[in-house]
Coordinates of C-alpha atoms and ligand atoms in Angstrom, one line a residue:
Chain X
M255 CA 108.9 18.3 207.3
K256 CA 111.6 18.9 204.8
L257 CA 111.0 21.3 201.9
K258 CA 111.9 19.9 198.7
P259 CA 113.0 22.2 196.0
P260 CA 110.6 21.8 192.8
S261 CA 111.9 19.8 189.9
P262 CA 112.9 21.9 186.8
S263 CA 110.0 20.5 184.7
D264 CA 107.5 21.3 187.8
L265 CA 109.0 24.8 187.9
G266 CA 108.7 25.3 184.1
D267 CA 105.0 24.1 184.5
R268 CA 104.0 26.3 187.2
I269 CA 105.8 29.4 185.5
R270 CA 103.8 28.4 182.4
E271 CA 100.6 28.7 184.4
T272 CA 101.2 32.2 185.7
E273 CA 98.6 35.0 184.8
V274 CA 101.9 36.9 183.4
W275 CA 102.9 34.3 181.2
K276 CA 99.6 33.4 179.8
S277 CA 99.1 37.0 179.2
I278 CA 102.4 37.1 176.9
F279 CA 102.1 33.8 174.9
R280 CA 98.5 33.7 173.2
P281 CA 96.9 30.6 172.8
G282 CA 98.2 28.2 170.3
S283 CA 101.9 29.3 171.2
I284 CA 104.3 26.5 171.6
F285 CA 105.3 28.0 174.7
R286 CA 102.0 27.7 176.4
K287 CA 101.0 25.0 178.7
G288 CA 98.8 22.5 176.7
Y289 CA 100.2 23.1 173.6
K290 CA 99.2 20.0 171.7
D291 CA 100.6 18.7 168.2
T292 CA 97.2 19.0 166.6
S293 CA 96.1 20.8 163.2
R294 CA 94.3 23.3 165.3
D295 CA 97.3 24.4 167.4
R296 CA 99.9 24.1 164.5
A297 CA 97.2 26.6 162.8
L298 CA 97.0 28.7 165.9
A299 CA 100.9 28.9 166.4
T300 CA 100.9 30.6 163.0
M301 CA 98.2 32.9 163.2
N302 CA 98.6 34.0 166.8
N303 CA 102.1 35.0 166.3
V304 CA 103.1 38.7 165.1
L305 CA 106.0 37.6 163.4
Y306 CA 104.9 34.2 161.8
H307 CA 101.3 35.5 160.7
L308 CA 103.3 37.1 157.8
H309 CA 102.6 33.5 156.3
P310 CA 99.5 31.9 155.9
V311 CA 98.5 29.0 158.1
K312 CA 99.0 26.6 155.2
V313 CA 101.4 26.5 152.1
K314 CA 101.3 24.2 148.9
R315 CA 103.5 21.4 149.7
H316 CA 105.7 22.0 146.9
G317 CA 106.7 25.3 148.2
L318 CA 108.6 23.7 150.7
K319 CA 110.8 22.0 148.1
L320 CA 114.3 23.7 148.5
T321 CA 114.8 23.5 144.9
Y322 CA 111.6 25.9 144.0
T323 CA 112.7 29.1 145.8
F324 CA 116.1 28.0 147.0
C325 CA 115.1 30.1 150.0
L326 CA 116.7 33.0 148.2
G327 CA 113.8 35.7 149.0
G328 CA 113.5 34.5 152.5
L329 CA 117.4 34.9 152.9
S330 CA 117.2 38.3 151.3
F331 CA 114.8 39.4 153.8
F332 CA 116.9 37.9 156.6
L333 CA 120.0 39.6 155.3
F334 CA 118.0 42.9 155.0
I335 CA 117.1 42.5 159.0
L336 CA 120.6 41.5 159.8
L337 CA 122.1 44.6 158.2
T338 CA 119.5 46.8 160.0
I339 CA 120.5 45.5 163.4
T340 CA 124.2 45.6 162.8
G341 CA 123.7 49.1 160.9
I342 CA 122.1 50.4 164.1
F343 CA 125.0 49.3 166.1
L344 CA 127.5 51.0 163.9
M345 CA 125.3 54.4 164.0
F346 CA 126.3 54.5 167.7
F347 CA 130.0 54.9 166.6
Y348 CA 129.9 56.7 163.6
R349 CA 129.8 60.4 162.5
P350 CA 129.2 61.3 159.1
T351 CA 131.5 64.3 158.9
A352 CA 134.7 64.8 156.6
D353 CA 135.7 68.4 157.0
I354 CA 139.0 69.3 155.8
G355 CA 141.6 68.9 158.5
G356 CA 139.9 65.9 160.1
A357 CA 137.8 63.5 158.9
Q358 CA 135.9 62.2 161.7
A359 CA 134.2 59.3 159.7
F360 CA 137.1 57.8 158.9
A361 CA 138.6 58.2 162.3
D362 CA 135.4 56.5 163.7
M363 CA 135.8 53.5 161.3
Q364 CA 139.2 53.2 162.6
S365 CA 138.0 53.1 166.1
I366 CA 135.2 50.8 165.5
R367 CA 137.6 48.2 164.1
T368 CA 140.2 48.8 167.0
S369 CA 138.4 50.0 170.2
V370 CA 134.8 49.2 169.9
F371 CA 133.8 45.9 171.6
F372 CA 133.0 43.4 168.7
G373 CA 132.9 46.4 166.6
D374 CA 135.4 44.8 164.0
L375 CA 133.0 41.5 163.9
V376 CA 130.0 43.8 163.4
R377 CA 131.5 45.9 160.8
N378 CA 132.4 42.7 158.9
L379 CA 129.1 41.2 159.3
H380 CA 127.4 44.4 157.8
R381 CA 129.9 44.8 155.0
W382 CA 129.9 41.1 153.8
G383 CA 126.2 40.8 154.6
A384 CA 125.6 43.8 152.0
H385 CA 127.5 42.3 149.1
L386 CA 125.8 39.1 149.8
M387 CA 122.5 40.8 149.9
V388 CA 122.9 42.3 146.6
F389 CA 124.0 38.7 145.1
S390 CA 121.1 36.9 146.9
V391 CA 118.6 39.3 145.5
T392 CA 119.8 38.9 141.9
L393 CA 119.6 35.2 142.4
H394 CA 116.2 35.4 143.6
M395 CA 115.2 37.4 140.6
A396 CA 116.5 34.5 138.3
R397 CA 114.7 32.1 140.4
V398 CA 111.6 34.0 140.0
F399 CA 112.1 34.2 136.1
Y400 CA 113.0 30.5 135.8
T401 CA 109.9 29.2 137.6
G402 CA 107.7 32.0 135.5
A403 CA 106.4 33.2 138.7
Y404 CA 106.0 36.8 137.3
K405 CA 103.0 35.5 135.2
P406 CA 99.6 36.6 136.0
P407 CA 98.5 37.5 138.6
R408 CA 102.0 38.0 139.8
E409 CA 103.0 40.8 137.2
F410 CA 102.9 43.7 139.7
N411 CA 104.9 41.8 142.1
W412 CA 107.7 41.3 139.8
V413 CA 107.7 45.1 139.3
V414 CA 108.0 45.7 143.1
G415 CA 110.7 43.4 143.1
V416 CA 112.6 45.3 140.4
I417 CA 112.2 48.3 142.4
L418 CA 113.5 46.5 145.3
L419 CA 116.7 45.4 143.3
F420 CA 117.0 49.1 142.4
L421 CA 116.7 50.0 146.3
T422 CA 119.2 47.1 147.3
L423 CA 121.6 48.6 144.8
G424 CA 121.0 52.0 146.5
L425 CA 121.6 51.1 149.6
S426 CA 124.6 49.2 149.0
F427 CA 126.2 51.9 146.9
T428 CA 125.4 54.7 149.3
G429 CA 126.9 52.7 152.3
Y430 CA 130.0 52.3 150.0
L431 CA 130.8 55.7 150.5
L432 CA 130.6 55.9 154.2
P433 CA 134.1 54.5 155.4
W434 CA 135.6 57.6 153.6
D435 CA 138.6 55.8 152.6
Q436 CA 140.3 55.9 149.5
L437 CA 138.2 52.8 148.3
A438 CA 135.1 54.7 149.2
I439 CA 135.5 58.0 147.5
W440 CA 137.1 56.9 144.5
A441 CA 134.5 54.0 143.8
V442 CA 131.6 56.6 144.3
T443 CA 133.6 59.0 142.0
V444 CA 133.6 56.6 139.3
G445 CA 130.1 55.5 139.7
T446 CA 128.4 58.9 140.0
S447 CA 130.6 60.2 137.1
L448 CA 128.1 58.7 134.7
A449 CA 125.2 61.0 136.2
G450 CA 127.3 63.6 134.6
Y451 CA 126.4 62.1 131.1
S452 CA 122.7 62.2 131.5
P453 CA 121.0 64.2 128.9
F454 CA 119.6 67.7 129.5
I455 CA 120.0 67.5 133.4
A456 CA 123.8 66.5 133.8
K457 CA 124.6 69.3 136.1
Q458 CA 121.7 69.1 138.0
A459 CA 121.9 65.3 138.1
N460 CA 125.5 65.5 139.4
F461 CA 124.8 68.1 142.1
L462 CA 121.6 66.5 143.4
L463 CA 123.9 63.2 143.8
L464 CA 126.9 64.7 145.2
G465 CA 125.6 68.1 146.7
G466 CA 128.6 69.8 144.9
V467 CA 130.9 69.2 141.9
V468 CA 133.0 66.6 143.5
V469 CA 132.7 63.9 146.1
G470 CA 133.2 65.8 149.3
P471 CA 131.8 66.3 152.8
E472 CA 128.3 67.3 151.7
T473 CA 128.1 63.9 149.7
L474 CA 128.7 62.1 152.8
L475 CA 126.2 63.6 154.8
R476 CA 123.5 63.2 152.0
W477 CA 124.5 59.6 151.4
Y478 CA 124.5 58.8 155.1
T479 CA 121.1 60.1 155.4
L480 CA 119.9 58.2 152.3
H481 CA 121.7 55.1 153.5
V482 CA 120.4 55.1 157.4
I483 CA 117.0 56.4 157.1
A484 CA 115.6 57.5 153.6
L485 CA 116.2 54.4 151.4
P486 CA 115.6 52.0 154.4
F487 CA 112.2 53.5 155.0
V488 CA 111.3 53.3 151.2
T489 CA 112.6 49.6 151.2
V490 CA 110.5 48.4 153.9
I491 CA 107.3 50.0 152.2
F492 CA 108.0 48.1 149.2
L493 CA 108.9 45.0 151.1
A494 CA 105.3 45.1 152.9
V495 CA 104.0 45.3 149.6
H496 CA 106.0 42.7 148.2
F497 CA 105.0 40.2 150.8
W498 CA 101.5 41.4 150.9
R499 CA 101.0 40.7 147.1
I500 CA 102.5 37.5 147.8
R501 CA 99.8 36.3 149.7
K502 CA 97.0 38.1 147.6
D503 CA 98.2 36.5 144.5
G504 CA 97.6 33.0 146.1
G505 CA 100.8 32.4 147.8
I506 CA 103.8 31.0 146.1
S507 CA 103.4 30.0 142.6
G508 CA 103.8 26.7 141.0
P509 CA 104.2 23.9 140.9
L510 CA 105.9 23.6 137.6
Chain Y
M209 CA 65.0 32.9 160.0
A210 CA 65.7 29.2 158.8
K211 CA 65.4 28.7 155.2
E212 CA 62.2 26.7 155.1
D213 CA 60.3 29.2 157.4
T214 CA 60.6 31.9 154.7
P215 CA 57.3 31.9 152.7
L216 CA 58.1 32.2 148.9
D217 CA 56.1 32.1 145.5
Q218 CA 56.5 28.6 144.1
A219 CA 55.6 29.7 140.6
V220 CA 58.4 32.3 140.5
F221 CA 60.8 30.2 142.0
D222 CA 60.2 27.4 139.3
S223 CA 60.2 30.0 136.3
T224 CA 63.5 31.8 137.6
L225 CA 65.2 28.4 138.0
E226 CA 64.2 27.3 134.6
A227 CA 65.3 30.6 133.1
E228 CA 68.8 30.7 135.0
L229 CA 69.6 27.1 134.0
A230 CA 68.8 27.7 130.5
K231 CA 71.1 30.5 130.6
G232 CA 73.8 27.9 131.8
T233 CA 74.1 29.2 135.4
D234 CA 75.5 26.9 138.0
R235 CA 72.9 25.0 139.5
R236 CA 73.6 26.3 143.1
V237 CA 73.8 30.1 142.0
A238 CA 70.6 29.6 139.9
E239 CA 68.9 28.1 143.1
G240 CA 70.0 31.1 144.9
R241 CA 68.7 33.6 142.4
A242 CA 65.3 31.8 141.9
R243 CA 64.8 31.8 146.0
S244 CA 65.5 35.5 146.2
A245 CA 63.2 36.4 143.3
A246 CA 60.5 34.0 144.8
V247 CA 60.7 35.6 148.2
R248 CA 60.5 38.9 146.7
A249 CA 57.5 38.2 144.8
Y250 CA 55.9 36.7 147.7
R251 CA 56.5 39.8 149.8
A252 CA 55.3 42.0 147.0
S253 CA 52.2 40.1 146.7
H254 CA 51.5 40.2 150.6
P255 CA 52.2 43.9 151.7
E256 CA 50.6 43.1 155.0
E257 CA 52.9 40.3 156.0
A258 CA 55.8 42.2 154.6
A259 CA 55.2 45.2 157.1
K260 CA 54.7 43.0 159.8
H261 CA 58.0 41.2 159.2
E262 CA 59.8 44.4 159.2
A263 CA 58.3 45.5 162.3
A264 CA 59.0 42.3 164.2
G265 CA 62.5 42.2 162.2
A266 CA 65.1 41.2 164.8
K267 CA 67.7 43.9 163.4
P268 CA 65.9 46.8 161.6
A269 CA 69.5 48.6 161.6
A270 CA 70.9 45.6 159.5
A271 CA 68.2 46.0 157.1
A272 CA 68.8 49.6 156.8
A273 CA 72.3 48.9 156.0
V274 CA 71.5 46.6 153.2
A275 CA 69.5 49.3 151.6
G276 CA 71.7 52.1 152.4
N277 CA 75.2 50.9 152.5
G278 CA 74.8 47.9 150.4
G279 CA 73.0 49.8 148.0
A280 CA 75.4 49.3 145.4
A281 CA 75.2 45.6 145.6
A282 CA 71.7 45.0 146.0
P283 CA 70.4 46.3 142.8
A284 CA 72.5 44.5 140.9
A285 CA 71.4 41.4 143.0
A286 CA 67.9 42.2 142.3
A287 CA 68.1 43.1 138.7
A288 CA 69.7 39.8 137.6
P289 CA 66.8 37.3 138.7
A290 CA 64.0 39.8 137.7
G291 CA 65.4 40.3 134.3
A292 CA 65.9 36.8 134.1
A293 CA 62.3 35.8 135.0
A294 CA 60.7 38.7 132.8
G295 CA 62.7 37.0 129.8
A296 CA 60.7 33.9 130.9
G297 CA 57.5 36.0 130.8
A298 CA 56.4 35.8 134.3
P299 CA 54.1 38.9 135.2
V300 CA 54.7 38.4 138.8
A301 CA 58.3 38.6 138.7
V302 CA 58.0 41.8 137.0
A303 CA 55.9 43.2 139.8
A304 CA 58.6 42.0 142.1
A305 CA 61.2 43.9 140.4
A306 CA 59.1 47.1 140.9
V307 CA 59.1 46.6 144.4
T308 CA 62.3 45.4 145.2
T309 CA 64.0 48.4 143.9
P310 CA 65.8 49.5 147.1
V311 CA 64.8 52.7 148.7
R312 CA 67.7 54.7 149.5
E313 CA 67.1 55.8 153.1
A314 CA 70.7 57.2 153.9
P315 CA 71.2 60.6 152.5
L316 CA 73.5 61.0 149.6
P317 CA 77.3 61.3 150.1
T318 CA 78.2 64.9 151.2
G319 CA 81.4 64.5 152.6
N320 CA 79.9 64.9 156.2
V321 CA 80.6 62.6 158.9
P322 CA 77.1 61.0 159.3
T323 CA 75.2 60.9 162.5
P324 CA 74.0 57.7 163.7
K325 CA 70.4 56.8 163.1
K326 CA 68.4 56.6 166.2
G327 CA 68.2 53.3 167.7
A328 CA 70.7 51.9 165.4
D329 CA 73.2 49.4 166.7
D330 CA 76.4 50.8 168.4
K331 CA 78.8 49.1 166.0
H332 CA 78.7 47.0 162.6
R333 CA 81.3 44.7 161.9
L334 CA 82.5 44.5 158.4
L335 CA 83.7 40.8 157.9
A336 CA 83.9 40.9 154.0
L337 CA 82.4 41.9 151.1
V338 CA 80.7 39.3 148.9
P339 CA 79.4 39.2 145.4
P340 CA 75.8 38.1 145.7
E341 CA 76.2 34.6 144.7
G342 CA 79.9 34.4 146.1
I343 CA 78.9 32.5 149.0
Q344 CA 77.9 29.5 147.0
R345 CA 80.8 29.4 144.6
V346 CA 84.0 27.3 145.4
E347 CA 86.6 29.3 143.9
R348 CA 89.7 27.4 144.4
E349 CA 90.5 23.8 145.0
Q350 CA 92.1 23.4 148.5
G351 CA 94.9 21.5 146.9
D352 CA 97.6 19.9 148.8
R353 CA 98.6 22.1 151.8
V354 CA 100.7 21.7 154.7
N355 CA 100.9 23.6 158.0
V356 CA 103.3 26.3 157.9
W357 CA 104.2 25.7 161.3
P358 CA 106.3 23.5 161.8
H359 CA 107.0 22.4 158.0
L360 CA 107.8 25.8 156.4
L361 CA 109.0 27.9 159.5
I362 CA 111.7 25.0 160.6
E363 CA 113.0 25.1 156.9
E364 CA 113.5 28.9 157.3
F365 CA 115.2 28.8 160.5
V366 CA 117.5 26.2 159.4
A367 CA 118.2 28.4 156.2
M368 CA 118.8 31.2 158.6
F369 CA 121.0 29.4 160.9
I370 CA 123.3 28.1 158.1
L371 CA 123.6 31.6 156.7
M372 CA 124.2 33.3 159.9
A373 CA 126.7 30.7 161.1
G374 CA 128.5 31.0 157.8
L375 CA 128.4 34.9 157.7
T376 CA 129.6 35.1 161.1
L377 CA 132.7 32.4 160.5
F378 CA 133.5 34.4 157.2
S379 CA 133.2 37.7 159.2
T380 CA 135.3 36.4 162.1
F381 CA 138.3 35.7 160.0
I382 CA 138.2 37.7 156.9
N383 CA 138.2 41.6 157.5
A384 CA 136.4 43.9 155.3
P385 CA 138.9 46.4 153.6
L386 CA 139.5 49.8 154.9
R387 CA 142.3 51.6 153.0
E388 CA 143.9 54.9 154.2
L389 CA 142.0 58.2 154.4
A390 CA 140.0 59.4 151.2
N391 CA 142.3 61.7 149.3
P392 CA 140.8 63.6 146.6
N393 CA 144.3 64.6 145.1
L394 CA 145.6 60.8 144.6
T395 CA 143.6 59.0 142.2
P396 CA 144.3 55.3 142.6
N397 CA 145.1 53.2 139.8
P398 CA 142.6 51.5 138.6
S399 CA 139.7 53.2 140.0
K400 CA 136.9 50.7 140.0
A401 CA 133.4 51.2 141.0
P402 CA 131.7 48.3 143.4
W403 CA 131.5 45.0 141.9
Y404 CA 127.7 45.3 140.9
F405 CA 128.5 48.1 138.8
L406 CA 131.5 46.7 137.0
G407 CA 129.6 45.4 134.2
L408 CA 128.5 48.9 133.4
Q409 CA 132.0 50.3 133.9
E410 CA 133.3 47.5 131.4
L411 CA 130.7 48.9 128.9
L412 CA 132.5 52.3 129.2
R413 CA 135.2 50.7 127.4
Y414 CA 132.9 50.2 124.2
F415 CA 130.3 52.8 124.3
H416 CA 129.9 56.5 124.9
P417 CA 129.6 57.3 128.6
M418 CA 126.0 58.4 128.1
V419 CA 125.2 55.1 126.6
A420 CA 126.9 52.8 129.1
G421 CA 126.1 55.0 132.2
I422 CA 122.5 56.2 131.4
T423 CA 120.7 54.4 128.4
I424 CA 121.7 50.9 129.2
P425 CA 120.9 51.0 133.0
T426 CA 117.6 52.5 132.3
F427 CA 116.8 50.1 129.6
I428 CA 118.1 47.2 131.9
L429 CA 115.5 48.6 134.7
V430 CA 112.8 49.3 132.4
G431 CA 113.3 46.2 130.4
L432 CA 113.0 44.0 133.6
A433 CA 110.1 45.8 134.9
A434 CA 108.4 45.1 131.8
V435 CA 109.1 41.6 131.4
P436 CA 105.7 40.3 132.8
Y437 CA 103.8 42.5 130.4
V438 CA 105.9 41.4 127.4
D439 CA 106.1 38.0 127.9
R440 CA 102.3 36.8 127.7
N441 CA 102.9 33.1 127.5
P442 CA 100.7 31.9 130.3
S443 CA 102.8 28.5 130.7
N444 CA 105.5 28.1 133.6
K445 CA 106.6 24.9 132.1
P446 CA 110.2 25.3 130.9
G447 CA 109.3 23.3 127.9
D448 CA 107.0 26.0 126.9
R449 CA 109.3 28.9 127.5
K450 CA 112.4 28.1 125.4
I451 CA 112.8 31.5 123.8
A452 CA 112.1 33.5 127.1
I453 CA 114.5 31.2 128.8
T454 CA 117.1 31.5 126.3
V455 CA 116.8 35.3 125.9
F456 CA 117.0 35.7 129.9
T457 CA 119.8 33.1 130.2
M458 CA 122.0 35.0 127.5
L459 CA 121.4 38.4 128.9
F460 CA 122.2 37.4 132.7
M461 CA 125.1 35.4 131.7
F462 CA 126.4 38.4 129.6
G463 CA 125.8 40.7 132.5
G464 CA 127.7 38.2 134.4
I465 CA 130.5 37.8 132.0
L466 CA 131.1 41.7 131.8
T467 CA 131.0 41.8 135.6
I468 CA 133.7 39.3 136.0
I469 CA 135.8 40.8 133.3
G470 CA 135.7 44.3 135.1
S471 CA 136.5 42.6 138.1
F472 CA 139.3 40.4 137.5
F473 CA 140.6 41.2 134.1
R474 CA 141.1 44.9 134.5
G475 CA 144.1 46.4 136.1
P476 CA 146.0 49.6 136.1
G477 CA 144.7 52.1 133.4
Y478 CA 141.7 49.8 133.5
N479 CA 143.6 47.8 131.0
W480 CA 143.4 44.1 130.1
V481 CA 145.3 41.9 132.8
W482 CA 145.5 38.2 133.2
P483 CA 144.5 37.7 136.8
W484 CA 146.8 34.8 137.3
A485 CA 149.9 36.8 135.6
Q486 CA 149.7 40.1 136.5
G487 CA 147.6 39.7 139.6
V488 CA 143.9 40.9 140.9
F489 CA 143.0 44.3 141.1
F490 CA 139.7 43.9 142.7
E491 CA 138.4 45.1 146.3
L492 CA 135.1 44.7 147.8
Ligands
LIG856 C1 115.1 43.1 148.8 C2 114.8 42.2 148.0 C3 113.8 41.1 148.1 C4 113.2 40.4 149.1 C5 113.5 40.8 150.5 C6 112.2 39.4 148.4 C7 111.7 38.5 149.3 C8 110.8 37.7 148.6 C9 110.1 36.4 149.5 C10 110.6 36.1 150.8 C11 109.3 35.8 148.7 C12 108.7 34.3 148.9 C13 109.4 33.4 147.9 C14 110.7 33.2 148.0 O1 111.4 33.0 149.2 O2 111.3 32.9 146.8 C15 109.5 36.3 147.4 C16 108.8 36.0 146.1 C17 108.7 36.9 145.0 N1 109.8 37.9 144.8 FE1 110.9 38.8 145.8 N2 112.1 39.8 147.2 C18 113.1 40.6 146.8 C19 113.3 41.0 145.6 C20 112.8 40.4 144.3 C21 113.1 40.9 143.1 C22 114.3 41.6 142.5 C23 112.2 40.4 142.1 C24 112.0 40.3 140.5 C25 112.6 41.3 139.9 C26 111.1 39.7 143.2 C27 110.1 39.2 142.5 C28 109.3 38.1 143.4 C29 108.0 37.5 142.9 C30 107.3 37.7 141.4 C31 107.8 36.6 143.9 C32 106.7 35.4 144.0 C33 107.3 34.3 143.7 C34 106.4 33.0 143.4 O3 105.2 33.2 143.9 O4 106.9 32.0 143.4 N3 111.5 40.1 144.5 N4 110.2 37.7 147.5

């Protein structure tokens, strides 16, 4: 008797029947055998997936209209994820030190561009993505304004949004210093010089931001810590509140 | 126990229902309140049966939970129908009110971890907290809704994919800038902040640094956060929001124009330049 190799679809079915496969994909998963395109399985597909269940099972029909949200909030969030992933990659090759005589930070930037595999591309994605995120968050805010989506019961979510805008700018600006090139330190010098004009606490504010009187190695370490852990941590918390409130406030606003 | 099996006091039921309806309560809520008042009245007037009921009760622990944990909700529920019935002048209902005041079996809160009661169930599942008549009330219309999977998720995947493709393409061909090593002794001319702060840097030309750098940014952030509390107009129709839309658009454009000027129309010494004549002094 000749053994016939199973056809690919046979094999697929058999794999999907294994206990291991079934233990990974919960009922309702579209990867599970027996998924039917019914209302019930569609609901389960959303509910039984850790990522998708950020969403409710159903949304208002008009929420699908591209011209209502322009996907701007979603894209801002996607950029945040992308920046996290590319940022982690960059962290493997970057040291935030800039002592006199040898600025490791700058040297690492150069080697990311020249000798790290895909380093150049990842760095470009990180940098352009960051600019784009500031842009998309600002536009998202404008869309929320024009659709009147900040009105009760969504007032507080708008406030959370303003905090997120502030955090986005903070993430962007702290990251700007890290390459430690001429562009970086002078942009930051100009930006932070304004803190020196705060009433009453000018000196303290400046010192708090810079870790010294001018932008120096201490500033780099400080901003690096803010950029890679402190601000992302706070941002994630506010993002969680933001998304949670969208659902508690009854899903997407509208229709107009 | 099924609804029909529960003995109740028909007179109290009728009078409470009438009183509730007279108050303008929704019929289903009114019926619920009347029923609970009637059941309580019946139990109050038949103490032997109530005791039997307790003893035979399938879940004494659950009953205790209502008296103890649910204590806050229970008196409110009891008070409403009893009060209404009293208003209608039914003496039976007054008696009911006296008896149904829940006995607090659990000790007062002390901050100590409570010990489980003997014979209590191992665990309770708190599914939801519902106001007494909430179960009967339909709060929101279902409306016209569609399944998130596949309709919304597919849209999101496509948007994500387009963004990712565009960004990757852009990043493949256009390199992010990296200038020469930072040199604190050599100030580039012009020195510009990142683009999203160039509107503020532009304001520095016209205002004292404290105004441009502290007062105005604070004002923008606080002002933005206050928007929903200042604009109390409940409508989201653009036609009803002419003032809000005009003000926001003007300020938004104003910020945009300042940013564009700071980005492209400022050159060495932060002086005015025409980008097509003297070139662009702008880096991302
Ligand atoms: C890191 C930045 C932000 C992220 C990732 C984000 C994400 C989102 C997402 C995914 C939504 C769902 C609807 C949509 O996609 O448009 C949303 C809705 C909303 N966002 Fe944001 N957002 C951010 C910043 C902001 C800002 C700056 C504001 C306003 C100042 C804001 C206010 C709101 C409000 C009020 C809603 C509810 C809108 C509605 O129901 O129509 N968000 N956000």
